[in-house]
Amino acid sequence: MDSQRTSRAGQDRRGPHAGRGENRGRWRALAVCLTAGFMTLLDVSIVNVALPSIRTGIGASQSGLQWVLSGYALAFGLALVPAGRLGDVRGRRTMFMAGLALFTLASALAGAAQNEGWLIGARLLQGAAGGVLVPQVSGFIQQMFQGAERGRAFGLLGATIGVSTAVGPLLGGLLIQLFGSREGWRWVFYVNLPIGAVLLPLAYRLLPGRARPEGAQDRDGTDAGGGRDAAGGAARGRGGGRGGGRGDLDPFGVLLLGAGTVILLLPFVEERQWAGAGKWLLVPLAVLVLGAFVAWERRYRRHGEPLVDLGLFRRRSYGLGTLLSLLYFAGFTSIFFVLTLFLQNGMRYSALEAGLSIMPFALGSGAAAAVGGRVVTRVGRPLVAAGLGMVVVGLLGAALAVELDDTRSVGFATALPLLFAGIGSGLVISPNQTLTLSEVPVDRAGSAGGVLQTAQRIGSAAGIAAVGSVFFARAGGARPDWSAGLRHGLLASTGLAAVALLVALFDVFSGPANTPEPGPANTPDSGPANTPNRGGDRA
């Protein structure tokens, strides 16, 4: 009887064939991941509307305020890939909880800041913690779900990304309204504390721990159980004997990729504060450093497991999906940047009013992302192309609305076009993520997801810099034309979305059908990496 129960328990842990209780456990674990991911992604956009309150509260300079924003983005982007690989090798739950605890602590430090240096340091720490946590989320989805369920899970992640980006200005405005313009900014950070305190024990209880090596047993003769971390792990399965006992963390690769990422992001995030054209010399320098990283990874692969498996880019779904994501996030994130500036500075909206005006996009994006995740396994890349077409049409409609109505009622005039664009966005982010990672082995899910999210961060920084320049060309100076600035900014965002649409159409019309099939075919490399519960941490 004991052996029969052990056998049934082992079957229950095998993902798609799990029992009803285990199935509920996986979705509860996903809820923990998405809530933590929402909290970290929210802090990218929520601080935008708090900048005037921060200036009033601690007398921050314009340069200091810029670093409050850009420091988070830099540290976040720097940590993504190394943290994703550490999760693959050392255990995703361990990395998730470390990132969550550090993010909660950094939020408390940021809220208590007494000067801009203190606040900038806390934001750097907060960004690094977010970069540690976020790649574990996509890794857990790859690990715990397969086929259509994986599409649904990525759909919920896409809804989380879309809503967190768009709802940040609304929530920030509401908190400042409640707690006052002088001290309200502190609660933009303090709001994370109870969330982190609740999520930490839930993460320990619900998230899968690391798997033992194949065939390892507990003292009672069964396979590793519970949530506690076990030695070894199938996450190192593909590395086999390569790399010895060092864990294949590729420290020099981490250094090269980190340096290249920071050098590439710096001129974009400092575009408004760093005067002159000299900053753009960092871009070719970044290309050289990243080229050295690629050469090193190819060399390192001969005797160890590299930080990034460059062979993934030869898979059409991953290479084109990452490029599409970079281009789309360049247009997507910049929409909220120019809209918030236009509404607060040009139309004199309060932070709360500006947030409410952007809500139609968030609502459309959240609803459509959940639906898109359910149908992407049947429709494939044409769904992403359709969503991008809707975004282009919606943004053009918003630009036309601003042309026809540049009064304080412009928030109502842009509501319907933004809702339409938001629905399209929901059909882009989560379906593209599902398709992009559909052929990634589970033991590479963290680092592959980290690369994808790094591309999103680079796209966001470059898009905000480019669209912001277009916006300020008309909205800056002694006689700003805010409406013209917004129209031109929206057209620039539309152009970036249109380029992403061209990539999607190229994939649709020039390649084989790329609809992910349910089941183990989603991860073509054979062996433990193909099953959600054996390729990394045990589910």
Coordinates of C-alpha atoms in Angstrom, one line a residue:
M1 CA 0.0 0.0 0.0
D2 CA 2.8 2.4 0.9
S3 CA 4.5 1.8 -2.5
Q4 CA 1.2 2.4 -4.3
R5 CA 0.6 5.7 -2.4
T6 CA 4.2 6.7 -3.3
S7 CA 3.6 6.0 -6.9
R8 CA 0.3 7.9 -7.0
A9 CA 2.0 10.8 -5.2
G10 CA 4.8 10.8 -7.8
Q11 CA 2.2 10.9 -10.6
D12 CA 0.3 13.8 -8.9
R13 CA 3.5 15.9 -9.2
R14 CA 3.8 15.4 -13.0
G15 CA 2.1 18.6 -14.1
P16 CA -0.6 18.1 -16.7
H17 CA -1.7 14.8 -15.1
A18 CA -1.7 16.2 -11.6
G19 CA -4.6 15.5 -9.2
R20 CA -7.2 18.1 -8.5
G21 CA -5.5 19.3 -5.3
E22 CA -2.1 19.5 -6.9
N23 CA -3.7 21.5 -9.8
R24 CA -5.1 24.0 -7.4
G25 CA -1.7 24.2 -5.7
R26 CA 0.0 25.2 -9.0
W27 CA -2.5 28.0 -9.7
R28 CA -2.1 29.2 -6.1
A29 CA 1.7 29.2 -6.6
L30 CA 1.1 31.2 -9.8
A31 CA -1.0 33.7 -7.9
V32 CA 1.9 34.3 -5.5
C33 CA 4.3 34.8 -8.5
L34 CA 2.0 37.2 -10.3
T35 CA 1.3 39.3 -7.2
A36 CA 5.1 39.7 -6.5
G37 CA 5.7 40.4 -10.2
F38 CA 2.9 43.0 -10.2
M39 CA 4.5 44.8 -7.2
T40 CA 8.0 45.0 -8.8
L41 CA 6.7 46.1 -12.3
L42 CA 4.3 48.6 -10.7
D43 CA 7.3 50.4 -9.2
V44 CA 8.5 51.2 -12.8
S45 CA 5.5 53.4 -13.4
I46 CA 4.0 54.4 -10.1
V47 CA 6.9 56.7 -9.2
N48 CA 6.4 58.9 -12.3
V49 CA 3.4 60.7 -10.7
A50 CA 5.1 61.0 -7.3
L51 CA 8.1 63.0 -8.6
P52 CA 6.5 66.5 -7.7
S53 CA 5.7 65.2 -4.2
I54 CA 9.3 63.9 -3.8
R55 CA 10.7 67.2 -4.9
T56 CA 8.5 69.0 -2.3
G57 CA 9.1 66.4 0.4
I58 CA 12.9 66.2 0.4
G59 CA 13.9 69.0 -1.9
A60 CA 15.3 66.6 -4.6
S61 CA 17.1 68.2 -7.5
Q62 CA 16.0 67.5 -11.1
S63 CA 19.1 65.3 -11.6
G64 CA 18.2 63.4 -8.4
L65 CA 14.7 62.8 -9.5
Q66 CA 16.0 61.5 -12.9
W67 CA 18.1 59.0 -11.0
V68 CA 15.1 57.9 -8.8
L69 CA 13.6 56.7 -12.1
S70 CA 16.6 55.6 -14.1
G71 CA 18.5 54.0 -11.2
Y72 CA 15.7 51.5 -10.7
A73 CA 15.6 50.7 -14.5
L74 CA 19.4 50.3 -14.7
A75 CA 19.6 48.0 -11.6
F76 CA 16.6 46.0 -12.7
G77 CA 18.0 45.4 -16.2
L78 CA 21.4 44.5 -14.8
A79 CA 20.1 41.7 -12.6
L80 CA 17.7 39.9 -14.9
V81 CA 19.8 37.4 -16.8
P82 CA 22.3 36.5 -14.0
A83 CA 19.4 36.1 -11.6
G84 CA 17.5 34.0 -14.1
R85 CA 20.5 31.7 -14.5
L86 CA 21.0 31.5 -10.8
G87 CA 17.4 30.4 -10.4
D88 CA 17.9 27.7 -13.1
V89 CA 21.0 26.4 -11.3
R90 CA 20.5 27.0 -7.6
G91 CA 16.7 26.9 -7.3
R92 CA 14.0 29.4 -8.3
R93 CA 12.2 29.5 -5.0
T94 CA 15.4 30.5 -3.2
M95 CA 16.0 33.3 -5.6
F96 CA 12.4 34.4 -5.7
M97 CA 12.2 34.7 -1.9
A98 CA 15.6 36.4 -1.7
G99 CA 14.4 39.0 -4.3
L100 CA 11.1 39.5 -2.6
A101 CA 12.6 40.0 0.9
L102 CA 15.2 42.4 -0.5
F103 CA 12.5 44.3 -2.5
T104 CA 10.4 44.7 0.6
L105 CA 13.4 45.9 2.7
A106 CA 14.4 48.4 -0.1
S107 CA 10.8 49.7 -0.2
A108 CA 10.9 50.4 3.5
L109 CA 14.3 52.2 3.1
A110 CA 12.9 54.3 0.1
G111 CA 9.8 55.3 2.1
A112 CA 11.9 56.5 5.0
A113 CA 14.5 58.4 2.9
Q114 CA 15.5 61.8 4.3
N115 CA 17.5 63.0 1.3
E116 CA 17.9 62.3 -2.4
G117 CA 21.1 60.2 -2.0
W118 CA 19.4 57.9 0.5
L119 CA 16.4 57.6 -1.9
I120 CA 18.5 56.9 -5.0
G121 CA 20.5 54.2 -3.1
A122 CA 17.2 52.6 -2.0
R123 CA 15.9 52.7 -5.5
L124 CA 19.0 51.0 -6.9
L125 CA 18.6 48.2 -4.3
Q126 CA 14.9 48.0 -5.1
G127 CA 15.6 47.7 -8.8
A128 CA 18.2 45.0 -8.3
A129 CA 15.8 43.0 -6.1
G130 CA 13.1 43.3 -8.8
G131 CA 15.5 42.0 -11.4
V132 CA 16.2 39.0 -9.2
L133 CA 12.6 38.2 -8.7
V134 CA 11.0 38.7 -12.1
P135 CA 12.8 36.1 -14.2
Q136 CA 11.8 33.4 -11.6
V137 CA 8.2 34.0 -12.5
S138 CA 8.5 33.0 -16.2
G139 CA 10.8 30.2 -15.1
F140 CA 8.1 28.9 -12.7
I141 CA 5.4 29.1 -15.4
Q142 CA 7.7 27.1 -17.8
Q143 CA 8.3 24.6 -15.0
M144 CA 4.8 24.1 -13.7
F145 CA 2.6 24.3 -16.8
Q146 CA 2.5 22.8 -20.3
G147 CA 0.5 23.2 -23.5
A148 CA -2.8 25.2 -23.2
E149 CA -2.3 25.7 -19.5
R150 CA 1.0 27.3 -20.1
G151 CA -0.7 29.7 -22.5
R152 CA -3.3 30.6 -19.9
A153 CA -0.6 31.2 -17.3
F154 CA 1.4 33.4 -19.6
G155 CA -1.9 35.2 -20.4
L156 CA -2.3 36.1 -16.7
L157 CA 1.4 37.2 -16.6
G158 CA 0.7 39.4 -19.7
A159 CA -2.3 40.9 -18.0
T160 CA -0.1 41.6 -14.9
I161 CA 2.5 43.3 -17.0
G162 CA -0.1 45.4 -18.9
V163 CA -2.1 46.4 -15.9
S164 CA 0.9 47.1 -13.6
T165 CA 2.4 49.5 -16.3
A166 CA -0.9 51.4 -16.8
V167 CA -2.4 51.4 -13.3
G168 CA 0.8 52.8 -11.7
P169 CA -0.1 56.4 -12.3
L170 CA -3.6 55.9 -11.0
L171 CA -2.5 54.2 -7.8
G172 CA 0.3 56.7 -7.2
G173 CA -2.1 59.6 -7.7
L174 CA -4.6 58.0 -5.3
L175 CA -2.0 57.5 -2.6
I176 CA -0.7 61.1 -3.0
Q177 CA -4.3 62.4 -2.8
L178 CA -4.9 60.4 0.4
F179 CA -1.7 61.3 2.2
G180 CA -0.9 64.7 0.9
S181 CA 1.5 66.2 -1.6
R182 CA 4.4 66.5 0.9
E183 CA 4.4 63.0 2.4
G184 CA 2.2 61.1 0.0
W185 CA 5.2 59.9 -2.1
R186 CA 6.4 57.8 0.9
W187 CA 3.3 55.6 0.7
V188 CA 4.1 54.8 -3.0
F189 CA 6.9 52.7 -1.4
Y190 CA 5.3 51.8 1.9
V191 CA 2.4 50.1 0.1
N192 CA 4.8 47.3 -0.8
L193 CA 5.5 46.3 2.8
P194 CA 2.3 44.5 3.8
I195 CA 2.2 42.8 0.4
G196 CA 5.8 41.5 0.8
A197 CA 5.1 40.4 4.4
V198 CA 2.1 38.3 3.3
L199 CA 3.8 36.9 0.2
L200 CA 7.0 35.6 1.8
P201 CA 5.5 32.8 3.9
L202 CA 3.1 31.9 1.1
A203 CA 6.1 31.7 -1.3
Y204 CA 7.9 29.3 1.0
R205 CA 4.8 27.1 1.4
L206 CA 3.4 27.1 -2.2
L207 CA 6.3 27.5 -4.6
P208 CA 8.1 24.3 -5.7
G209 CA 11.6 23.8 -4.2
R210 CA 14.6 22.4 -6.0
A211 CA 14.6 18.9 -7.4
R212 CA 17.1 16.2 -6.4
P213 CA 19.2 14.7 -9.0
E214 CA 17.5 11.9 -11.0
G215 CA 17.0 8.9 -8.7
A216 CA 17.8 10.7 -5.4
Q217 CA 15.6 9.6 -2.5
D218 CA 14.7 10.9 0.9
R219 CA 15.4 8.8 4.0
D220 CA 12.1 7.0 3.7
G221 CA 12.9 5.9 0.2
T222 CA 10.6 8.3 -1.7
D223 CA 11.6 11.2 -3.9
A224 CA 12.3 14.6 -2.5
G225 CA 9.1 16.0 -1.0
G226 CA 7.7 19.1 0.5
G227 CA 8.9 22.5 -0.3
R228 CA 12.4 22.2 1.2
D229 CA 15.4 22.6 -1.1
A230 CA 17.3 19.4 -1.9
A231 CA 20.9 19.0 -3.1
G232 CA 21.7 18.7 -6.8
G233 CA 18.8 19.2 -9.2
A234 CA 17.7 18.5 -12.7
A235 CA 18.3 22.1 -13.5
R236 CA 21.8 21.2 -14.2
G237 CA 20.7 18.2 -16.4
R238 CA 21.8 19.5 -19.7
G239 CA 25.2 20.6 -18.4
G240 CA 25.9 17.0 -17.4
G241 CA 29.5 16.7 -16.5
R242 CA 30.5 20.0 -18.0
G243 CA 31.6 22.8 -15.8
G244 CA 32.5 20.5 -12.9
G245 CA 31.3 21.4 -9.5
R246 CA 31.3 25.2 -9.9
G247 CA 27.6 25.3 -10.8
D248 CA 28.2 26.7 -14.3
L249 CA 27.5 30.3 -13.2
D250 CA 29.9 31.8 -15.8
P251 CA 31.1 34.8 -13.7
F252 CA 33.1 36.5 -16.5
G253 CA 30.0 36.2 -18.7
V254 CA 28.0 37.9 -16.0
L255 CA 30.5 40.7 -15.8
L256 CA 30.6 41.3 -19.6
L257 CA 26.8 41.2 -20.0
G258 CA 26.2 43.5 -17.0
A259 CA 28.8 46.0 -18.3
G260 CA 27.3 45.9 -21.8
T261 CA 23.7 46.3 -20.5
V262 CA 24.6 49.3 -18.2
I263 CA 26.6 51.0 -20.9
L264 CA 23.8 50.6 -23.5
L265 CA 21.0 51.7 -21.1
L266 CA 22.9 54.7 -19.6
P267 CA 22.7 57.2 -22.5
F268 CA 18.9 56.4 -22.9
V269 CA 17.9 56.8 -19.3
E270 CA 20.1 60.0 -19.0
E271 CA 19.0 61.4 -22.3
R272 CA 17.4 64.5 -20.8
Q273 CA 20.0 65.1 -18.1
W274 CA 23.2 64.4 -19.9
A275 CA 23.7 67.4 -22.2
G276 CA 25.5 67.0 -25.6
A277 CA 26.0 64.2 -28.0
G278 CA 28.9 62.6 -26.2
K279 CA 26.7 60.2 -24.4
W280 CA 25.8 58.4 -27.6
L281 CA 29.4 57.3 -28.0
L282 CA 28.5 54.8 -25.3
V283 CA 26.3 52.9 -27.7
P284 CA 29.1 51.6 -30.0
L285 CA 31.1 50.9 -26.9
A286 CA 28.2 48.8 -25.6
V287 CA 28.0 47.0 -28.9
L288 CA 31.7 46.1 -28.6
V289 CA 31.3 44.8 -25.0
L290 CA 28.2 42.8 -25.9
G291 CA 30.1 41.4 -28.9
A292 CA 32.9 40.3 -26.5
F293 CA 30.2 38.7 -24.4
V294 CA 28.9 36.7 -27.4
A295 CA 32.5 35.6 -28.2
W296 CA 33.1 34.6 -24.6
E297 CA 29.9 32.6 -24.4
R298 CA 30.8 30.6 -27.5
R299 CA 34.2 29.8 -26.0
Y300 CA 32.9 29.0 -22.6
R301 CA 30.3 26.6 -24.0
R302 CA 33.2 24.2 -24.9
H303 CA 33.8 23.3 -21.3
G304 CA 30.9 24.6 -19.3
E305 CA 27.3 25.8 -19.3
P306 CA 27.3 29.5 -20.5
L307 CA 25.2 32.2 -18.9
V308 CA 23.1 32.5 -22.1
D309 CA 22.5 29.6 -24.5
L310 CA 23.1 31.5 -27.8
G311 CA 21.7 28.5 -29.7
L312 CA 18.2 29.7 -28.5
F313 CA 18.4 32.6 -30.9
R314 CA 18.6 30.1 -33.8
R315 CA 15.1 29.0 -32.9
R316 CA 12.8 31.2 -35.0
S317 CA 10.2 31.5 -32.2
Y318 CA 12.7 32.8 -29.7
G319 CA 14.8 35.1 -31.9
L320 CA 11.9 36.8 -33.6
G321 CA 9.9 36.9 -30.5
T322 CA 12.6 38.7 -28.5
L323 CA 13.1 41.2 -31.3
L324 CA 9.4 41.9 -31.5
S325 CA 9.3 42.3 -27.7
L326 CA 12.1 44.9 -27.8
L327 CA 10.4 46.9 -30.5
Y328 CA 6.9 46.7 -29.0
F329 CA 8.0 47.7 -25.5
A330 CA 9.8 50.7 -27.0
G331 CA 6.4 52.0 -28.2
F332 CA 4.2 50.6 -25.4
T333 CA 6.0 52.1 -22.4
S334 CA 6.6 55.5 -24.0
I335 CA 2.8 55.9 -24.4
F336 CA 2.3 56.4 -20.7
F337 CA 5.4 58.6 -20.4
V338 CA 4.2 61.2 -22.8
L339 CA 0.5 60.9 -21.8
T340 CA 1.3 61.5 -18.1
L341 CA 3.5 64.5 -18.9
F342 CA 0.9 66.0 -21.2
L343 CA -2.0 65.5 -18.8
Q344 CA -0.2 66.7 -15.7
N345 CA 1.9 69.5 -17.1
G346 CA 0.0 70.6 -20.1
M347 CA -3.7 70.1 -19.0
R348 CA -3.0 70.6 -15.3
Y349 CA -4.6 67.3 -14.3
S350 CA -3.9 66.1 -10.8
A351 CA -2.0 62.8 -10.4
L352 CA -5.3 61.0 -9.8
E353 CA -7.0 62.5 -12.8
A354 CA -4.1 61.6 -15.0
G355 CA -4.1 58.0 -13.7
L356 CA -7.9 57.7 -14.4
S357 CA -7.4 59.0 -17.9
I358 CA -5.0 56.2 -18.7
M359 CA -7.2 53.5 -17.1
P360 CA -9.0 52.5 -20.3
F361 CA -5.8 51.2 -21.8
A362 CA -5.1 49.2 -18.6
L363 CA -8.6 47.7 -18.5
G364 CA -8.5 46.7 -22.2
S365 CA -5.0 45.2 -21.8
G366 CA -5.8 43.2 -18.7
A367 CA -9.0 41.7 -20.1
A368 CA -7.5 40.9 -23.5
A369 CA -4.3 39.4 -22.1
A370 CA -6.2 36.8 -20.2
V371 CA -8.2 35.9 -23.3
G372 CA -5.2 35.9 -25.5
G373 CA -3.4 33.5 -23.2
R374 CA -6.2 31.0 -23.6
V375 CA -6.3 31.0 -27.5
V376 CA -2.7 31.5 -28.4
T377 CA -2.0 27.8 -28.5
R378 CA -4.6 27.5 -31.3
V379 CA -4.0 30.7 -33.2
G380 CA -0.2 31.4 -32.9
R381 CA 1.6 34.4 -34.2
P382 CA -1.3 35.8 -36.3
L383 CA -2.9 36.7 -32.9
V384 CA 0.1 38.8 -32.1
A385 CA -0.1 40.5 -35.5
A386 CA -3.8 41.2 -35.1
G387 CA -3.1 42.8 -31.6
L388 CA -0.3 45.0 -33.0
G389 CA -2.7 46.2 -35.8
M390 CA -5.2 47.2 -33.1
V391 CA -2.5 49.1 -31.2
V392 CA -1.5 51.0 -34.3
V393 CA -5.1 51.9 -35.1
G394 CA -5.9 52.8 -31.5
L395 CA -2.8 55.1 -31.2
L396 CA -3.6 56.8 -34.4
G397 CA -7.2 57.4 -33.1
A398 CA -5.8 58.9 -29.9
A399 CA -3.6 61.3 -31.9
L400 CA -6.6 62.3 -33.9
A401 CA -8.7 62.8 -30.7
V402 CA -6.0 65.2 -29.4
E403 CA -6.1 67.1 -32.7
L404 CA -9.8 67.5 -32.4
D405 CA -10.0 68.3 -28.7
D406 CA -7.1 69.9 -26.9
T407 CA -9.1 71.1 -23.9
R408 CA -9.3 69.7 -20.4
S409 CA -11.9 67.2 -21.7
V410 CA -9.2 65.5 -23.8
G411 CA -9.1 62.6 -21.2
F412 CA -12.6 61.7 -22.3
A413 CA -11.8 62.1 -26.0
T414 CA -8.9 59.7 -25.9
A415 CA -10.7 57.0 -23.7
L416 CA -12.2 54.9 -26.5
P417 CA -9.0 54.9 -28.7
L418 CA -6.9 54.0 -25.7
L419 CA -9.3 51.2 -24.8
F420 CA -9.0 49.8 -28.3
A421 CA -5.2 50.1 -28.2
G422 CA -5.2 48.4 -24.8
I423 CA -7.2 45.4 -26.1
G424 CA -4.7 45.1 -28.9
S425 CA -1.8 45.3 -26.4
G426 CA -3.3 42.5 -24.4
L427 CA -3.2 40.3 -27.5
V428 CA 0.5 41.1 -28.0
I429 CA 2.4 40.8 -24.7
S430 CA 1.3 37.5 -23.2
P431 CA 0.8 35.6 -26.5
N432 CA 4.2 36.7 -27.7
Q433 CA 5.8 35.6 -24.4
T434 CA 4.1 32.2 -24.8
L435 CA 5.3 31.8 -28.3
T436 CA 8.8 33.1 -27.7
L437 CA 9.5 30.7 -24.8
S438 CA 7.6 27.8 -26.3
E439 CA 10.7 25.9 -27.4
V440 CA 12.9 26.8 -24.4
P441 CA 13.9 23.8 -22.3
V442 CA 12.8 24.2 -18.7
D443 CA 16.3 24.0 -17.4
R444 CA 17.0 27.3 -19.3
A445 CA 13.7 29.0 -18.6
G446 CA 15.0 31.5 -16.1
S447 CA 18.0 32.8 -18.1
A448 CA 15.9 32.7 -21.4
G449 CA 13.2 34.7 -19.7
G450 CA 15.8 37.1 -18.3
V451 CA 17.1 37.8 -21.7
L452 CA 13.6 38.4 -23.0
Q453 CA 12.8 40.8 -20.1
T454 CA 16.2 42.5 -20.6
A455 CA 15.2 43.2 -24.2
Q456 CA 11.9 44.7 -22.9
R457 CA 13.9 47.0 -20.5
I458 CA 16.2 48.1 -23.3
G459 CA 13.3 48.7 -25.6
S460 CA 11.5 50.7 -22.9
A461 CA 14.5 52.9 -22.2
A462 CA 15.2 53.5 -25.8
G463 CA 11.6 54.2 -26.6
I464 CA 11.1 56.7 -23.8
A465 CA 14.3 58.5 -24.9
A466 CA 13.3 58.6 -28.6
V467 CA 9.6 59.4 -28.1
G468 CA 10.4 61.8 -25.3
S469 CA 12.8 63.7 -27.6
V470 CA 10.0 64.0 -30.2
F471 CA 7.6 65.1 -27.5
F472 CA 9.8 67.8 -25.9
A473 CA 10.7 69.1 -29.4
R474 CA 7.2 70.6 -29.4
A475 CA 6.3 70.7 -25.7
G476 CA 9.6 72.1 -24.4
G477 CA 11.0 75.6 -24.5
A478 CA 9.6 79.0 -23.6
R479 CA 6.3 78.5 -25.5
P480 CA 5.4 74.8 -25.2
D481 CA 2.7 73.3 -27.5
W482 CA 1.6 70.4 -25.3
S483 CA -1.0 69.1 -27.7
A484 CA 1.3 69.0 -30.7
G485 CA 4.0 67.4 -28.5
L486 CA 1.5 64.6 -27.5
R487 CA 0.4 64.1 -31.1
H488 CA 3.9 63.8 -32.4
G489 CA 4.8 61.5 -29.4
L490 CA 1.9 59.2 -30.1
L491 CA 2.8 59.0 -33.8
A492 CA 6.4 58.1 -32.8
S493 CA 5.0 55.3 -30.5
T494 CA 2.8 54.2 -33.3
G495 CA 5.8 54.0 -35.6
L496 CA 7.6 51.7 -33.2
A497 CA 4.5 49.5 -32.9
A498 CA 4.2 49.4 -36.7
V499 CA 7.8 48.1 -36.9
A500 CA 7.0 45.4 -34.4
L501 CA 3.9 44.6 -36.6
L502 CA 6.2 44.1 -39.6
V503 CA 8.3 41.6 -37.7
A504 CA 5.1 39.7 -36.7
L505 CA 3.9 39.7 -40.3
F506 CA 7.3 38.5 -41.5
D507 CA 7.0 35.6 -39.1
V508 CA 3.5 34.8 -40.2
F509 CA 4.1 34.8 -43.9
S510 CA 7.6 33.6 -44.3
G511 CA 7.9 30.8 -41.8
P512 CA 6.3 27.5 -40.7
A513 CA 3.3 27.5 -38.5
N514 CA 4.5 28.4 -35.0
T515 CA 1.5 27.5 -32.9
P516 CA 2.8 25.7 -29.8
E517 CA 1.4 22.3 -29.5
P518 CA 0.2 21.1 -26.0
G519 CA 2.4 18.7 -24.1
P520 CA 6.1 18.0 -24.0
A521 CA 6.7 19.1 -27.6
N522 CA 6.9 22.7 -26.2
T523 CA 10.4 21.9 -25.0
P524 CA 12.1 19.9 -27.8
D525 CA 15.2 18.9 -25.9
S526 CA 14.6 15.5 -24.5
G527 CA 15.2 14.4 -21.0
P528 CA 14.1 15.9 -17.6
A529 CA 13.9 19.4 -19.0
N530 CA 10.8 18.6 -20.9
T531 CA 8.6 17.9 -17.9
P532 CA 7.5 20.8 -15.8
N533 CA 8.4 19.1 -12.5
R534 CA 11.9 17.7 -13.4
G535 CA 13.7 20.5 -15.3
G536 CA 14.6 22.7 -12.4
D537 CA 12.8 23.0 -9.1
R538 CA 10.4 20.2 -8.1
A539 CA 6.8 21.1 -8.6

